[in-house]
PDB file of C-alpha atoms in Angstrom:
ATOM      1  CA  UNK A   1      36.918 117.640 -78.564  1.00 75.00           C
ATOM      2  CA  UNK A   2      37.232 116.652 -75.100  1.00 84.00           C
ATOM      3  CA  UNK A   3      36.329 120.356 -73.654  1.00 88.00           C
ATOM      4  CA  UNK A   4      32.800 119.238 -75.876  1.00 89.00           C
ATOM      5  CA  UNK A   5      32.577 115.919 -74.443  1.00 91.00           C
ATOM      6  CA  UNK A   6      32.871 117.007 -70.548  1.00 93.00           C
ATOM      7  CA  UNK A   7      31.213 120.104 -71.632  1.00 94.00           C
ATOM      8  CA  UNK A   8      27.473 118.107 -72.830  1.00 94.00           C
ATOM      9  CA  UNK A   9      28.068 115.431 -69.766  1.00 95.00           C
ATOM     10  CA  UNK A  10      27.978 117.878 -67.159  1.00 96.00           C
ATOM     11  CA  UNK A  11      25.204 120.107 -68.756  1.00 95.00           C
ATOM     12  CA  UNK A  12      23.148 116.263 -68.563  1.00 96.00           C
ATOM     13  CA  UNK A  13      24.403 115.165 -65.426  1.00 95.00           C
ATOM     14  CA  UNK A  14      26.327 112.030 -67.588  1.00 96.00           C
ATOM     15  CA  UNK A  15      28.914 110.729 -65.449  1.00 94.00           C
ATOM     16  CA  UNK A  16      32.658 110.155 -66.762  1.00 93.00           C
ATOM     17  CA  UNK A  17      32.798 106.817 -66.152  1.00 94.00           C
ATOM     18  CA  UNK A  18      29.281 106.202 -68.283  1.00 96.00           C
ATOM     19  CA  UNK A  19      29.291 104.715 -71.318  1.00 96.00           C
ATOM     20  CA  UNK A  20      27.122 106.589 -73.919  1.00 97.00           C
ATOM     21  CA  UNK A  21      25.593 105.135 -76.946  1.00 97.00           C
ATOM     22  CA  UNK A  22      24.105 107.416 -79.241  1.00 97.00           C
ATOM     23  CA  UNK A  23      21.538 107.435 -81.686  1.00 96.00           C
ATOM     24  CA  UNK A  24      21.159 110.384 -84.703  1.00 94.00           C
ATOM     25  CA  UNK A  25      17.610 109.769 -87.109  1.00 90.00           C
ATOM     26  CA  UNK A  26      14.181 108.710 -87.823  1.00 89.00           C
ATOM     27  CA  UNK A  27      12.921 106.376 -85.496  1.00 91.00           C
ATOM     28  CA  UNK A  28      10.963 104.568 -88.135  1.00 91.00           C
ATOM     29  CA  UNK A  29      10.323 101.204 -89.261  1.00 91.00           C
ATOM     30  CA  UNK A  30      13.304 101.591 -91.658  1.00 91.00           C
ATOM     31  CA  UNK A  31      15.545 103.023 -89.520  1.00 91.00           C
ATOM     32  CA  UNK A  32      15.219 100.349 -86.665  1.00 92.00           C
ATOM     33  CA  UNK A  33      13.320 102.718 -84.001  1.00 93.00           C
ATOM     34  CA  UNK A  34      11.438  99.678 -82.365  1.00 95.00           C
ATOM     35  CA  UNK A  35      14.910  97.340 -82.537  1.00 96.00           C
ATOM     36  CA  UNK A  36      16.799 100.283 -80.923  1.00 96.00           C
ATOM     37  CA  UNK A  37      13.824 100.201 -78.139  1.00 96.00           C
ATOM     38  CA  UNK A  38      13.638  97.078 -77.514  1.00 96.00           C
ATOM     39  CA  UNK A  39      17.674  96.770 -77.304  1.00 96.00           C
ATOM     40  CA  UNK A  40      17.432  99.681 -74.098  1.00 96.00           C
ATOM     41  CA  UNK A  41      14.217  97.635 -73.113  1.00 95.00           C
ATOM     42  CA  UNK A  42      15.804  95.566 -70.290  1.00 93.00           C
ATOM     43  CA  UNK A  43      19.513  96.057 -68.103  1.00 93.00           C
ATOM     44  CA  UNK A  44      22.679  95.595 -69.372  1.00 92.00           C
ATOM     45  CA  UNK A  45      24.729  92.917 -67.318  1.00 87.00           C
ATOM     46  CA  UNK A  46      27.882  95.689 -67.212  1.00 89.00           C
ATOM     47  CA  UNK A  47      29.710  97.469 -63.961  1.00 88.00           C
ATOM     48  CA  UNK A  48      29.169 100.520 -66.077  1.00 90.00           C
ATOM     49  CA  UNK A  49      25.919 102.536 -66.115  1.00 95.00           C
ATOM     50  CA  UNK A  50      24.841 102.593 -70.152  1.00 96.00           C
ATOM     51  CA  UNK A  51      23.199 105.803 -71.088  1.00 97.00           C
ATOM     52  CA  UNK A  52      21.150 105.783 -74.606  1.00 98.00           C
ATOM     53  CA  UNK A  53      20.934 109.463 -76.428  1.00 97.00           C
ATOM     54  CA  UNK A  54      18.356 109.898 -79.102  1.00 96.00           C
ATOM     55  CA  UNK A  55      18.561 112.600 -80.971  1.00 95.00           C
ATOM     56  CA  UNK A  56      15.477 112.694 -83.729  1.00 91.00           C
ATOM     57  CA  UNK A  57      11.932 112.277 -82.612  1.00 84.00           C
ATOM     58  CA  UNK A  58       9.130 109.154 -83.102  1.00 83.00           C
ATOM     59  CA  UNK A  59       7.039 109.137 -85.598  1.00 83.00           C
ATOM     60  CA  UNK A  60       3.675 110.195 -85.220  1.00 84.00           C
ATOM     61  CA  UNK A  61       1.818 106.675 -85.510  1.00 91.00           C
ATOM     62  CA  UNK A  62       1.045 103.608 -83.304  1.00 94.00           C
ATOM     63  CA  UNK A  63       4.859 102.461 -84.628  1.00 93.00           C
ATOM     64  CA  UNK A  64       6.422 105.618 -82.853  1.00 91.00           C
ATOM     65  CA  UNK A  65       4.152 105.700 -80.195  1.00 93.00           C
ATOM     66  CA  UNK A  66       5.047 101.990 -78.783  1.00 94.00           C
ATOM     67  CA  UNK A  67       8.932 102.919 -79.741  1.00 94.00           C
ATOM     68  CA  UNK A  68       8.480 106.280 -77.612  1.00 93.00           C
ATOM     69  CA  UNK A  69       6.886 104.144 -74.991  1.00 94.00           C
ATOM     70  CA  UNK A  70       9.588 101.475 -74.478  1.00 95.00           C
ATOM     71  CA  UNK A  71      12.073 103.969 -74.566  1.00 95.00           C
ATOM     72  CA  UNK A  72      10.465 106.447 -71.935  1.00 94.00           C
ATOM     73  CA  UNK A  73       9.913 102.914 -69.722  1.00 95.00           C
ATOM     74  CA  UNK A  74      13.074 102.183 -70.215  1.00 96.00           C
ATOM     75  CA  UNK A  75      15.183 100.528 -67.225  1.00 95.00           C
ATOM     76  CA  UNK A  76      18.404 102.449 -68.298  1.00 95.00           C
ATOM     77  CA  UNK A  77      18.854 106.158 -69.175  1.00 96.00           C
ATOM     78  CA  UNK A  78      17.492 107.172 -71.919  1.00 96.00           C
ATOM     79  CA  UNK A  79      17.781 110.930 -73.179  1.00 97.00           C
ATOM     80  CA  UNK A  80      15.782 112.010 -75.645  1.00 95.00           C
ATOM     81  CA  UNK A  81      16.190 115.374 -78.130  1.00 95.00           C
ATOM     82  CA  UNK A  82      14.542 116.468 -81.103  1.00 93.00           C
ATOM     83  CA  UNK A  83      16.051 116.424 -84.686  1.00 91.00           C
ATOM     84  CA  UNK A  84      18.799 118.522 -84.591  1.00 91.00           C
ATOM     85  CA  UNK A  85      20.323 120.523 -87.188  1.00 90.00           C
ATOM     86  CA  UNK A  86      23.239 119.172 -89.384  1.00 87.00           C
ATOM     87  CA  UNK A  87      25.820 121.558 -87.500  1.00 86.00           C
ATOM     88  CA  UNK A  88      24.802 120.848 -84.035  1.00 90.00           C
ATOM     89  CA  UNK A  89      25.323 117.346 -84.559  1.00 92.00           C
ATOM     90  CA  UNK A  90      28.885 117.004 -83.625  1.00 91.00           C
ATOM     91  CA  UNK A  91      27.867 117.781 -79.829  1.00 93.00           C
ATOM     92  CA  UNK A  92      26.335 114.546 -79.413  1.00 96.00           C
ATOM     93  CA  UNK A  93      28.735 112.571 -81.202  1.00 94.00           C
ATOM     94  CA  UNK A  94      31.650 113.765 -79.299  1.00 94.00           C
ATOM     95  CA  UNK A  95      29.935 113.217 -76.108  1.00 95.00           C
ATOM     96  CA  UNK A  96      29.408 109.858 -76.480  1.00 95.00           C
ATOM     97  CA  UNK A  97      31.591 106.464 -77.058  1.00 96.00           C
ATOM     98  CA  UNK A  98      29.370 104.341 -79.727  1.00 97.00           C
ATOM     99  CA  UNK A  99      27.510 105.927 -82.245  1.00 95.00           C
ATOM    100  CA  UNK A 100      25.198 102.608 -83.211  1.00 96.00           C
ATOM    101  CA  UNK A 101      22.330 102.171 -86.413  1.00 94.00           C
ATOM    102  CA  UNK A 102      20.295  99.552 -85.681  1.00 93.00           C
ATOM    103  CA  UNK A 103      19.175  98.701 -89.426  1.00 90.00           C
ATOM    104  CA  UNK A 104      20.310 100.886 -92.202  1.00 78.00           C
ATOM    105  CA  UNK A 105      23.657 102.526 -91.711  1.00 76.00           C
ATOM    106  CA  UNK A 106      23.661 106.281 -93.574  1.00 74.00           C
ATOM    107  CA  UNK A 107      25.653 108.590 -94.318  1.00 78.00           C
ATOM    108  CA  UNK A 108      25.738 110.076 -90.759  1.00 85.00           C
ATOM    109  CA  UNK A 109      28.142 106.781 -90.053  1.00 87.00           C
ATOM    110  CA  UNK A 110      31.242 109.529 -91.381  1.00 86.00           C
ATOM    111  CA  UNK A 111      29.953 112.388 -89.702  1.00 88.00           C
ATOM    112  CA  UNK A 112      30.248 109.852 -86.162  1.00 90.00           C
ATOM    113  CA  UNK A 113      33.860 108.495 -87.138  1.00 89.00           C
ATOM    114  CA  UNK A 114      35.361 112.084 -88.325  1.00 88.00           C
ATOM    115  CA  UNK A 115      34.333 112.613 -84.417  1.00 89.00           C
ATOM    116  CA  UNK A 116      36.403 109.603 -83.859  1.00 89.00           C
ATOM    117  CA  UNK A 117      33.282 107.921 -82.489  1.00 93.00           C
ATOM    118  CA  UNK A 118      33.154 104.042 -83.240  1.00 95.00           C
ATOM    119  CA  UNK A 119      30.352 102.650 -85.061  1.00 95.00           C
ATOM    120  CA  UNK A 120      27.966  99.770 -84.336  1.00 95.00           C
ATOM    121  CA  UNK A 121      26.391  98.544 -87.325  1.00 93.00           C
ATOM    122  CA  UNK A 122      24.572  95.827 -88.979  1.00 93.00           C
ATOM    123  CA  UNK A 123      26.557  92.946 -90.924  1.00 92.00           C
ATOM    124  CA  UNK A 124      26.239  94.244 -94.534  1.00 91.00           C
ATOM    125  CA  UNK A 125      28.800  93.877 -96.801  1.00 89.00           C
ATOM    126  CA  UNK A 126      29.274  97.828 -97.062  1.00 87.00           C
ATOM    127  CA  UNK A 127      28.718  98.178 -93.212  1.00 85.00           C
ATOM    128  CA  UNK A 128      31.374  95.187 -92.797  1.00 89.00           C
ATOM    129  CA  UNK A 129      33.702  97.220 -95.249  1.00 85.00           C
ATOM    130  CA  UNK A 130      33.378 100.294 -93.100  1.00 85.00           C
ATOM    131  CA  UNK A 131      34.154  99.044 -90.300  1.00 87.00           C
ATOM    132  CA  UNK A 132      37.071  96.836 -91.238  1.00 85.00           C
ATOM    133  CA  UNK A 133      39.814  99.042 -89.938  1.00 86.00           C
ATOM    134  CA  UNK A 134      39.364  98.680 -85.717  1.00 90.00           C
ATOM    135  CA  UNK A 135      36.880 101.452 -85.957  1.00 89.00           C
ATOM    136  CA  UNK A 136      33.432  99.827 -85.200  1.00 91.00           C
ATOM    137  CA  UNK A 137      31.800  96.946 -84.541  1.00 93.00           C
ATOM    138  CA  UNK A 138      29.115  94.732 -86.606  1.00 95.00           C
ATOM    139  CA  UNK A 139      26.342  92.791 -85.378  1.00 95.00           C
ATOM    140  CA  UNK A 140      24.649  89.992 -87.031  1.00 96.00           C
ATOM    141  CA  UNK A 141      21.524  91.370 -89.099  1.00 94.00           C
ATOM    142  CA  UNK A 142      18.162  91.684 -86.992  1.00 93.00           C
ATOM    143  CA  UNK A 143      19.078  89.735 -84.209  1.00 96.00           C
ATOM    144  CA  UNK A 144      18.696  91.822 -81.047  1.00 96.00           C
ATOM    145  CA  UNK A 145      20.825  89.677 -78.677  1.00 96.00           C
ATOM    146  CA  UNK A 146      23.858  90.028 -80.772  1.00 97.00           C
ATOM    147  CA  UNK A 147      23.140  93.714 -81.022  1.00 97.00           C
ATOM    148  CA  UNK A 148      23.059  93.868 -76.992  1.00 97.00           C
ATOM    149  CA  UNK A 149      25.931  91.834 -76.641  1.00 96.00           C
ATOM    150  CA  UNK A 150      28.261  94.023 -79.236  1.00 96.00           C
ATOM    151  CA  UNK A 151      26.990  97.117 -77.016  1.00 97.00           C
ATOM    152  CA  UNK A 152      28.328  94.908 -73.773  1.00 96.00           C
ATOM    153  CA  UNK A 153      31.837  94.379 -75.981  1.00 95.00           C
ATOM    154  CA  UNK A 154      31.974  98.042 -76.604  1.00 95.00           C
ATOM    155  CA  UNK A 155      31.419  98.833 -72.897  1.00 96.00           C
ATOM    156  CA  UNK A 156      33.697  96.351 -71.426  1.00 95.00           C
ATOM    157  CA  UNK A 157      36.853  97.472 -73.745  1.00 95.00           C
ATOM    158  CA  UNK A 158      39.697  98.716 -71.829  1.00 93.00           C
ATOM    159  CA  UNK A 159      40.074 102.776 -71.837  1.00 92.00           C
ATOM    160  CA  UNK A 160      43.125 102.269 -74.252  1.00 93.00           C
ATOM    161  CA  UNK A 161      41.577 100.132 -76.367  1.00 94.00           C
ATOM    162  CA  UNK A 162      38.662 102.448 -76.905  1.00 92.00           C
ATOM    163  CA  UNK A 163      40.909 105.465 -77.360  1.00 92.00           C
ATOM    164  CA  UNK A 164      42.924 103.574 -80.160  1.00 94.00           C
ATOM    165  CA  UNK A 165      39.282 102.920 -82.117  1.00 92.00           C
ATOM    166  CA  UNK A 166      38.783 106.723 -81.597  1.00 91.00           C
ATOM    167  CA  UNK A 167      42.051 107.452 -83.472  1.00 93.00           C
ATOM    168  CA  UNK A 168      41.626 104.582 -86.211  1.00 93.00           C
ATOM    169  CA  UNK A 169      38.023 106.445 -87.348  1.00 89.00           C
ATOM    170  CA  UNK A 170      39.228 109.874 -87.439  1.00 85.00           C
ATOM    171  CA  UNK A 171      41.766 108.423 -89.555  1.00 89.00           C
ATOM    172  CA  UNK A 172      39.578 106.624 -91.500  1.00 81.00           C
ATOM    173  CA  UNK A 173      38.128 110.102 -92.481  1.00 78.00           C
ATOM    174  CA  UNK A 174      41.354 111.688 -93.079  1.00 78.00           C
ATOM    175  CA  UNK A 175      42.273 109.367 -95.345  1.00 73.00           C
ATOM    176  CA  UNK A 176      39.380 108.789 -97.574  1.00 66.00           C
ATOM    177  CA  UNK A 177      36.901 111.149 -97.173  1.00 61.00           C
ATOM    178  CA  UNK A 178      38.778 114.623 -96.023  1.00 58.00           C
ATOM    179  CA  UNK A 179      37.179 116.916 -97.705  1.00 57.00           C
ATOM    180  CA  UNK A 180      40.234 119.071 -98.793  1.00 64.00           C
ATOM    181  CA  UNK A 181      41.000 115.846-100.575  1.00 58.00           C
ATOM    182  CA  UNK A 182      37.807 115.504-102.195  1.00 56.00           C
ATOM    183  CA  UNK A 183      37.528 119.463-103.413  1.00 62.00           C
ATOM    184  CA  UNK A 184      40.923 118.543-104.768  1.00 61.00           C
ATOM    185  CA  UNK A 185      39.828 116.553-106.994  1.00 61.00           C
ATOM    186  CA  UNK A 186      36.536 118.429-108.110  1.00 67.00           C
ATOM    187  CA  UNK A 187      39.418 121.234-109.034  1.00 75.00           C
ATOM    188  CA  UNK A 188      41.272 119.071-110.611  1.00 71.00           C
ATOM    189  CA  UNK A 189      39.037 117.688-112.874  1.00 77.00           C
ATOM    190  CA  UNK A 190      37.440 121.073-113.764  1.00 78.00           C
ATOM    191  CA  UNK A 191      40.755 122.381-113.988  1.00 79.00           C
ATOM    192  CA  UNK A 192      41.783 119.161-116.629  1.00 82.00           C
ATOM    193  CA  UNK A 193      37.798 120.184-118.123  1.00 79.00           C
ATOM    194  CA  UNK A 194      38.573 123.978-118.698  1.00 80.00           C
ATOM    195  CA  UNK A 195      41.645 122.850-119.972  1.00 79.00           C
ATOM    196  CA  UNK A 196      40.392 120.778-122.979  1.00 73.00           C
ATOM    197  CA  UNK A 197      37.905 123.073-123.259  1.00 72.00           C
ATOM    198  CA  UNK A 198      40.315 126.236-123.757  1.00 78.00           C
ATOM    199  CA  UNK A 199      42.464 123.749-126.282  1.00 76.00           C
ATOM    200  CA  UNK A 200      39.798 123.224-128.144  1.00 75.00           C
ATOM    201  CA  UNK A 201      38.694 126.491-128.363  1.00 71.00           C
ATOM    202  CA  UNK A 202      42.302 127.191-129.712  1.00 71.00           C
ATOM    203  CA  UNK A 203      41.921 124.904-132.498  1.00 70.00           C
ATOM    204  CA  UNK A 204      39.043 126.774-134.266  1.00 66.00           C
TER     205      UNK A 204
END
């Protein structure tokens, strides 16, 4: 939704021309908090402004409190909003150009691309699947530099580019994961079930 996009941008004061990275979970250990930090912890060497979105809050230990920290210190813009709930998601994810997971990639990685919002994701096998069809990006495991650097990539794209990467993960979705697809199949296997059932019902 475009009206959503320019809608959440101007409520923020996020300019058109900004590139926004966004971030949806825990900011634990697990989750990569302190690797997402430390990513946002210095300038990116781009003509664009980079603006980081968090959206789930730090954990309440010395872990969250240096990630909170380094993210509240951080040279580029950095908003930050509590956990959300599931529906008010989509906001976020249409407002912004890469949705990224700086360790573990879960399930909210389809919620981002039925958005059409390309991924940035570590170089798993399943994470290297996902993204196999011009809708994300992966960056080598841990390493922070290459995690930086795929953010630069992503910002540097040409508009058209980015706009064809938009299209590729909605259809992505569409085309494995629509959910009128999926509830198809739950009916027709509890159709095929009842089925059997009544036919063997019959029989007695």
């Amino acid at each position: 939704s475009q009206e959503a996009r320019h809608k959440f941008r101007m409520e923020h004061g996020i300019a058109e021309s900004d590139f926004v990275v966004v971030y949806t979970g825990k900011l634990t250990s697990i989750k990569g908090g302190k690797m997402l930090a430390e990513a946002f912890n210095k300038n990116f060497d781009v003509q664009r402004k980079i603006v980081l979105v968090v959206v789930g809050t730090p954990t309440n230990d010395k872990y969250g409190q240096e990630v909170e920290a380094m993210l509240k210190n951080s040279p580029n813009r950095v908003l930050m909003f509590p956990t959300q709930p599931y529906m008010e998601l989509a906001q976020f994810y249409q407002a912004a150009d890469l949705s990224v997971f700086p360790t573990q990639c879960s399930m909210s990685f389809y919620d981002a691309q039925a958005c059409g919002l390309p991924v940035l994701s570590e170089d798993n096998n399943v994470n290297v699947d996902r993204c196999s069809h011009e809708n994300g990006f992966n960056f080598r495991r841990g390493d922070i530099d290459d995690f930086r650097a795929k953010i630069i990539e992503a910002a540097e794209l040409p508009e058209e580019t980015m706009q064809q990467m938009r299209k590729n993960a909605c259809a992505f979705i569409n085309s494995e994961y629509d959910y009128r697809s999926i509830a198809q199949q739950y009916t027709n296997y509890l159709t095929k079930a009842v089925n059997g059932f009544q036919r063997r019902e019959d029989k007695t």
